[in-house]
Amino acid sequence: MLHSRKEQLEAFGRLLDILDELRVKCPWDRKQTNETLRTNTIEETYELCDALMRGNAKDICKELGDVLLHVIFYAKIGSETGDFDIKDVCDKLCDKLVYRHPHVFGGIEVETAKQVSENWEQLKLKEKDGNKTVLSGVPAALPSLIKAYRIQDKAHNVGFDWKEREQVWDKVKEEIGEFQAEVADMDKKNAEAEFGDLMFSLINAARLYKINPDNALERTNQKFIRRFTYVEECATKKGKSLKDMSIEEMDALWNEAKAIDK
């Protein structure tokens, strides 16, 4: 259901009023700080990502609300310390969006999303309080897989990339060979380093072919969970535990699961 801008603003104002009251009257809300909320914020963000992956509109709406609560909670704490409030948060965001979209709010002309991304990175480097280097804008706390993707994407936006995406496969093959050599030598430290290089090259390949590697891996995770759960449930129906079954028996059930879950 779509609502008018007036209704949307009224709902946002109500949310701000409710948090103001909770901050005064609720013992739990009253004692929260930036530090105590941080872990919950990470959890809520992952729950939103999970809902987005599942494509469940009802859950997405719910999880967006939880994330929004954290945004206004941090703004509320900022207002109590006198550092900033929700207006400052919104104003800074609006100013940034206008500045980084000169093709919408200025006289710059672009034709593709790729050009927008490249301009975005260049504008960030020019900002007074923006990124000092190309890669400084990648958060240190990002999960490694997502961080690798963002690092490569930022390097691409300043022209550091393969001329043709097919060239990446030579690098992937090279990294596989180097990893296999270290494994053969039983050198765990070097094998780990080479495996990291191999993963980095595969993530690069995914990016070049416009595949989000994190989404791809999570889809495979979910697929494995579904199929393995099927195997486990079938074993239970037969009065067996997986430990009692041979690999051949489990493979047969796995193939059944694959046939069902295509």
CSV table of C-alpha atoms in Angstrom, one decimal:
chain,number,residue,atom,x,y,z
A,1,MET,CA,0.0,0.0,0.0
A,2,LEU,CA,1.4,3.4,-1.0
A,3,HIS,CA,1.1,6.4,1.3
A,4,SER,CA,1.3,10.1,0.7
A,5,ARG,CA,4.4,12.0,1.6
A,6,LYS,CA,2.4,13.7,4.4
A,7,GLU,CA,1.5,10.3,5.8
A,8,GLN,CA,5.1,9.1,5.5
A,9,LEU,CA,6.4,12.2,7.4
A,10,GLU,CA,3.8,11.8,10.1
A,11,ALA,CA,4.8,8.1,10.6
A,12,PHE,CA,8.5,9.2,10.9
A,13,GLY,CA,7.6,11.9,13.4
A,14,ARG,CA,5.6,9.4,15.4
A,15,LEU,CA,8.7,7.1,15.5
A,16,LEU,CA,10.9,9.9,16.7
A,17,ASP,CA,8.3,10.8,19.4
A,18,ILE,CA,8.1,7.1,20.6
A,19,LEU,CA,11.9,6.8,20.9
A,20,ASP,CA,12.0,10.1,22.8
A,21,GLU,CA,9.6,8.7,25.3
A,22,LEU,CA,11.3,5.3,25.5
A,23,ARG,CA,14.6,7.0,26.2
A,24,VAL,CA,13.1,8.7,29.3
A,25,LYS,CA,10.7,6.0,30.6
A,26,CYS,CA,12.2,2.6,29.7
A,27,PRO,CA,15.2,1.4,31.8
A,28,TRP,CA,16.6,-0.7,29.0
A,29,ASP,CA,16.4,2.0,26.3
A,30,ARG,CA,17.7,4.6,28.8
A,31,LYS,CA,21.0,2.9,29.4
A,32,GLN,CA,21.9,2.1,25.8
A,33,THR,CA,25.0,3.7,24.3
A,34,ASN,CA,26.7,3.6,20.9
A,35,GLU,CA,28.9,0.8,22.2
A,36,THR,CA,26.0,-1.4,23.5
A,37,LEU,CA,24.0,-1.0,20.4
A,38,ARG,CA,26.8,-1.8,17.9
A,39,THR,CA,26.5,-5.6,18.1
A,40,ASN,CA,22.7,-5.5,17.8
A,41,THR,CA,23.1,-3.2,14.8
A,42,ILE,CA,25.3,-5.7,13.0
A,43,GLU,CA,22.8,-8.5,13.8
A,44,GLU,CA,19.8,-6.5,12.6
A,45,THR,CA,21.7,-5.7,9.4
A,46,TYR,CA,22.3,-9.4,8.7
A,47,GLU,CA,18.7,-10.2,9.4
A,48,LEU,CA,17.7,-7.6,6.8
A,49,CYS,CA,20.1,-9.1,4.3
A,50,ASP,CA,18.7,-12.5,5.0
A,51,ALA,CA,15.1,-11.2,4.3
A,52,LEU,CA,16.3,-9.6,1.1
A,53,MET,CA,17.9,-12.8,-0.1
A,54,ARG,CA,14.6,-14.7,0.6
A,55,GLY,CA,12.7,-12.0,-1.2
A,56,ASN,CA,10.0,-11.9,1.6
A,57,ALA,CA,8.4,-8.5,1.4
A,58,LYS,CA,6.8,-8.8,4.8
A,59,ASP,CA,10.1,-9.7,6.5
A,60,ILE,CA,12.0,-7.0,4.5
A,61,CYS,CA,9.5,-4.4,5.8
A,62,LYS,CA,9.9,-5.7,9.4
A,63,GLU,CA,13.7,-5.8,9.3
A,64,LEU,CA,13.9,-2.3,7.6
A,65,GLY,CA,12.1,-1.1,10.7
A,66,ASP,CA,14.6,-2.6,13.0
A,67,VAL,CA,17.5,-1.1,11.1
A,68,LEU,CA,15.7,2.3,11.0
A,69,LEU,CA,15.3,2.1,14.8
A,70,HIS,CA,19.0,1.8,15.2
A,71,VAL,CA,19.6,4.8,12.9
A,72,ILE,CA,17.4,7.1,14.9
A,73,PHE,CA,18.7,5.7,18.2
A,74,TYR,CA,22.2,6.7,17.3
A,75,ALA,CA,20.9,10.1,16.2
A,76,LYS,CA,19.1,10.4,19.6
A,77,ILE,CA,22.3,9.6,21.5
A,78,GLY,CA,24.1,12.2,19.4
A,79,SER,CA,21.5,14.8,20.2
A,80,GLU,CA,21.9,14.1,24.0
A,81,THR,CA,25.7,14.7,23.7
A,82,GLY,CA,25.1,17.8,21.6
A,83,ASP,CA,27.1,16.4,18.7
A,84,PHE,CA,24.3,16.0,16.1
A,85,ASP,CA,20.6,15.1,15.8
A,86,ILE,CA,18.4,13.4,13.1
A,87,LYS,CA,18.2,16.6,11.1
A,88,ASP,CA,22.0,16.8,10.8
A,89,VAL,CA,22.0,13.1,9.7
A,90,CYS,CA,19.4,13.8,7.0
A,91,ASP,CA,21.0,17.1,5.9
A,92,LYS,CA,24.4,15.6,5.5
A,93,LEU,CA,23.0,12.7,3.5
A,94,CYS,CA,21.0,15.0,1.3
A,95,ASP,CA,24.0,17.2,0.7
A,96,LYS,CA,26.1,14.2,-0.2
A,97,LEU,CA,23.5,12.8,-2.6
A,98,VAL,CA,23.1,16.1,-4.4
A,99,TYR,CA,26.9,16.6,-4.6
A,100,ARG,CA,27.6,13.1,-5.9
A,101,HIS,CA,24.8,13.2,-8.5
A,102,PRO,CA,25.8,16.2,-10.7
A,103,HIS,CA,24.2,14.4,-13.6
A,104,VAL,CA,20.9,14.9,-11.8
A,105,PHE,CA,21.3,18.1,-9.9
A,106,GLY,CA,24.0,19.8,-12.0
A,107,GLY,CA,25.2,20.1,-15.6
A,108,ILE,CA,27.1,16.9,-16.0
A,109,GLU,CA,25.9,14.4,-18.5
A,110,VAL,CA,26.3,10.6,-18.2
A,111,GLU,CA,24.8,7.7,-20.1
A,112,THR,CA,25.6,4.6,-18.1
A,113,ALA,CA,25.6,3.4,-14.5
A,114,LYS,CA,29.3,2.6,-14.9
A,115,GLN,CA,30.0,6.3,-15.6
A,116,VAL,CA,28.0,7.2,-12.5
A,117,SER,CA,30.1,4.9,-10.3
A,118,GLU,CA,33.4,6.3,-11.7
A,119,ASN,CA,32.2,9.9,-11.1
A,120,TRP,CA,31.1,8.9,-7.6
A,121,GLU,CA,34.6,7.7,-6.6
A,122,GLN,CA,36.3,10.8,-8.1
A,123,LEU,CA,33.9,13.1,-6.2
A,124,LYS,CA,34.6,11.3,-3.0
A,125,LEU,CA,38.3,11.9,-3.3
A,126,LYS,CA,37.7,15.6,-3.8
A,127,GLU,CA,35.5,16.0,-0.8
A,128,LYS,CA,37.0,17.9,2.1
A,129,ASP,CA,36.2,15.2,4.6
A,130,GLY,CA,36.1,12.4,2.0
A,131,ASN,CA,38.4,9.4,1.4
A,132,LYS,CA,42.1,10.3,1.4
A,133,THR,CA,42.9,7.4,-0.9
A,134,VAL,CA,40.9,5.2,-3.2
A,135,LEU,CA,40.7,2.2,-0.9
A,136,SER,CA,40.3,4.1,2.4
A,137,GLY,CA,36.6,4.1,2.0
A,138,VAL,CA,36.4,0.4,2.4
A,139,PRO,CA,35.3,-0.3,6.0
A,140,ALA,CA,37.9,-2.5,7.9
A,141,ALA,CA,35.1,-4.4,9.6
A,142,LEU,CA,33.5,-5.7,6.4
A,143,PRO,CA,33.4,-9.5,6.0
A,144,SER,CA,36.5,-10.5,4.0
A,145,LEU,CA,34.5,-11.7,0.9
A,146,ILE,CA,32.5,-8.5,0.6
A,147,LYS,CA,35.6,-6.4,1.4
A,148,ALA,CA,37.5,-8.1,-1.5
A,149,TYR,CA,34.7,-7.3,-3.9
A,150,ARG,CA,34.5,-3.6,-2.8
A,151,ILE,CA,38.3,-3.3,-3.0
A,152,GLN,CA,38.3,-4.6,-6.6
A,153,ASP,CA,35.3,-2.4,-7.5
A,154,LYS,CA,36.9,0.8,-6.2
A,155,ALA,CA,40.2,0.0,-8.1
A,156,HIS,CA,38.1,-0.6,-11.2
A,157,ASN,CA,36.5,2.8,-10.8
A,158,VAL,CA,39.9,4.5,-11.2
A,159,GLY,CA,40.9,2.4,-14.2
A,160,PHE,CA,42.9,-0.3,-12.5
A,161,ASP,CA,41.4,-3.4,-14.1
A,162,TRP,CA,41.7,-6.0,-16.8
A,163,LYS,CA,41.3,-4.6,-20.3
A,164,GLU,CA,39.2,-7.7,-21.2
A,165,ARG,CA,37.3,-9.6,-18.6
A,166,GLU,CA,38.4,-13.0,-20.1
A,167,GLN,CA,41.9,-12.2,-19.1
A,168,VAL,CA,41.0,-13.0,-15.4
A,169,TRP,CA,40.9,-16.7,-16.1
A,170,ASP,CA,44.6,-16.8,-16.7
A,171,LYS,CA,45.1,-15.3,-13.3
A,172,VAL,CA,42.7,-17.8,-11.7
A,173,LYS,CA,44.5,-20.7,-13.3
A,174,GLU,CA,47.8,-19.3,-12.1
A,175,GLU,CA,46.6,-19.0,-8.6
A,176,ILE,CA,45.2,-22.6,-8.6
A,177,GLY,CA,48.6,-23.9,-9.7
A,178,GLU,CA,50.4,-21.9,-6.9
A,179,PHE,CA,48.0,-23.1,-4.3
A,180,GLN,CA,48.3,-26.8,-5.4
A,181,ALA,CA,52.1,-26.4,-5.3
A,182,GLU,CA,52.1,-25.2,-1.7
A,183,VAL,CA,49.6,-27.9,-0.7
A,184,ALA,CA,51.9,-30.5,-2.2
A,185,ASP,CA,54.8,-29.1,-0.2
A,186,MET,CA,52.7,-29.3,3.0
A,187,ASP,CA,53.5,-25.7,3.7
A,188,LYS,CA,50.4,-24.6,5.6
A,189,LYS,CA,51.3,-20.9,5.9
A,190,ASN,CA,52.1,-20.4,2.3
A,191,ALA,CA,49.1,-22.6,1.2
A,192,GLU,CA,46.8,-20.3,3.2
A,193,ALA,CA,48.3,-17.3,1.5
A,194,GLU,CA,47.9,-18.8,-1.9
A,195,PHE,CA,44.3,-19.9,-1.2
A,196,GLY,CA,43.6,-16.3,-0.3
A,197,ASP,CA,45.0,-15.2,-3.6
A,198,LEU,CA,42.9,-17.8,-5.4
A,199,MET,CA,39.7,-16.7,-3.6
A,200,PHE,CA,40.6,-13.0,-4.5
A,201,SER,CA,41.0,-13.9,-8.1
A,202,LEU,CA,37.7,-15.8,-8.2
A,203,ILE,CA,35.9,-12.9,-6.5
A,204,ASN,CA,37.4,-10.7,-9.2
A,205,ALA,CA,36.1,-13.0,-11.9
A,206,ALA,CA,32.6,-12.9,-10.4
A,207,ARG,CA,32.7,-9.1,-10.4
A,208,LEU,CA,33.9,-8.9,-14.0
A,209,TYR,CA,30.9,-11.1,-15.0
A,210,LYS,CA,28.5,-9.0,-12.9
A,211,ILE,CA,27.9,-11.7,-10.3
A,212,ASN,CA,27.7,-10.7,-6.6
A,213,PRO,CA,30.0,-13.4,-5.0
A,214,ASP,CA,28.5,-13.0,-1.5
A,215,ASN,CA,25.0,-13.6,-2.9
A,216,ALA,CA,26.2,-16.5,-5.0
A,217,LEU,CA,27.9,-18.2,-2.0
A,218,GLU,CA,24.9,-17.6,0.2
A,219,ARG,CA,22.6,-19.2,-2.4
A,220,THR,CA,24.9,-22.2,-2.4
A,221,ASN,CA,24.9,-22.3,1.4
A,222,GLN,CA,21.1,-22.4,1.4
A,223,LYS,CA,21.0,-25.0,-1.3
A,224,PHE,CA,23.4,-27.2,0.6
A,225,ILE,CA,21.3,-26.8,3.8
A,226,ARG,CA,18.1,-27.8,2.0
A,227,ARG,CA,19.7,-30.9,0.4
A,228,PHE,CA,21.6,-32.0,3.5
A,229,THR,CA,18.5,-31.6,5.6
A,230,TYR,CA,16.7,-33.9,3.1
A,231,VAL,CA,19.4,-36.5,3.6
A,232,GLU,CA,19.2,-36.2,7.3
A,233,GLU,CA,15.3,-36.4,7.4
A,234,CYS,CA,15.4,-39.5,5.1
A,235,ALA,CA,17.9,-41.2,7.4
A,236,THR,CA,15.7,-40.5,10.4
A,237,LYS,CA,12.7,-42.0,8.6
A,238,LYS,CA,14.7,-45.1,8.1
A,239,GLY,CA,15.6,-45.2,11.8
A,240,LYS,CA,19.3,-44.4,11.1
A,241,SER,CA,21.7,-41.6,12.0
A,242,LEU,CA,24.0,-40.2,9.4
A,243,LYS,CA,26.9,-41.7,11.3
A,244,ASP,CA,25.5,-45.1,10.8
A,245,MET,CA,25.1,-44.7,7.0
A,246,SER,CA,27.8,-45.4,4.4
A,247,ILE,CA,28.9,-42.7,2.1
A,248,GLU,CA,27.2,-44.6,-0.8
A,249,GLU,CA,23.9,-44.5,1.1
A,250,MET,CA,24.2,-40.8,1.8
A,251,ASP,CA,25.2,-40.1,-1.9
A,252,ALA,CA,22.1,-41.9,-3.1
A,253,LEU,CA,19.9,-39.7,-0.9
A,254,TRP,CA,21.9,-36.6,-1.9
A,255,ASN,CA,21.1,-37.4,-5.6
A,256,GLU,CA,17.5,-37.7,-4.7
A,257,ALA,CA,17.6,-34.3,-3.0
A,258,LYS,CA,19.3,-32.8,-6.1
A,259,ALA,CA,16.6,-34.2,-8.3
A,260,ILE,CA,13.9,-32.6,-6.2
A,261,ASP,CA,15.8,-29.3,-5.5
A,262,LYS,CA,16.7,-28.0,-9.0
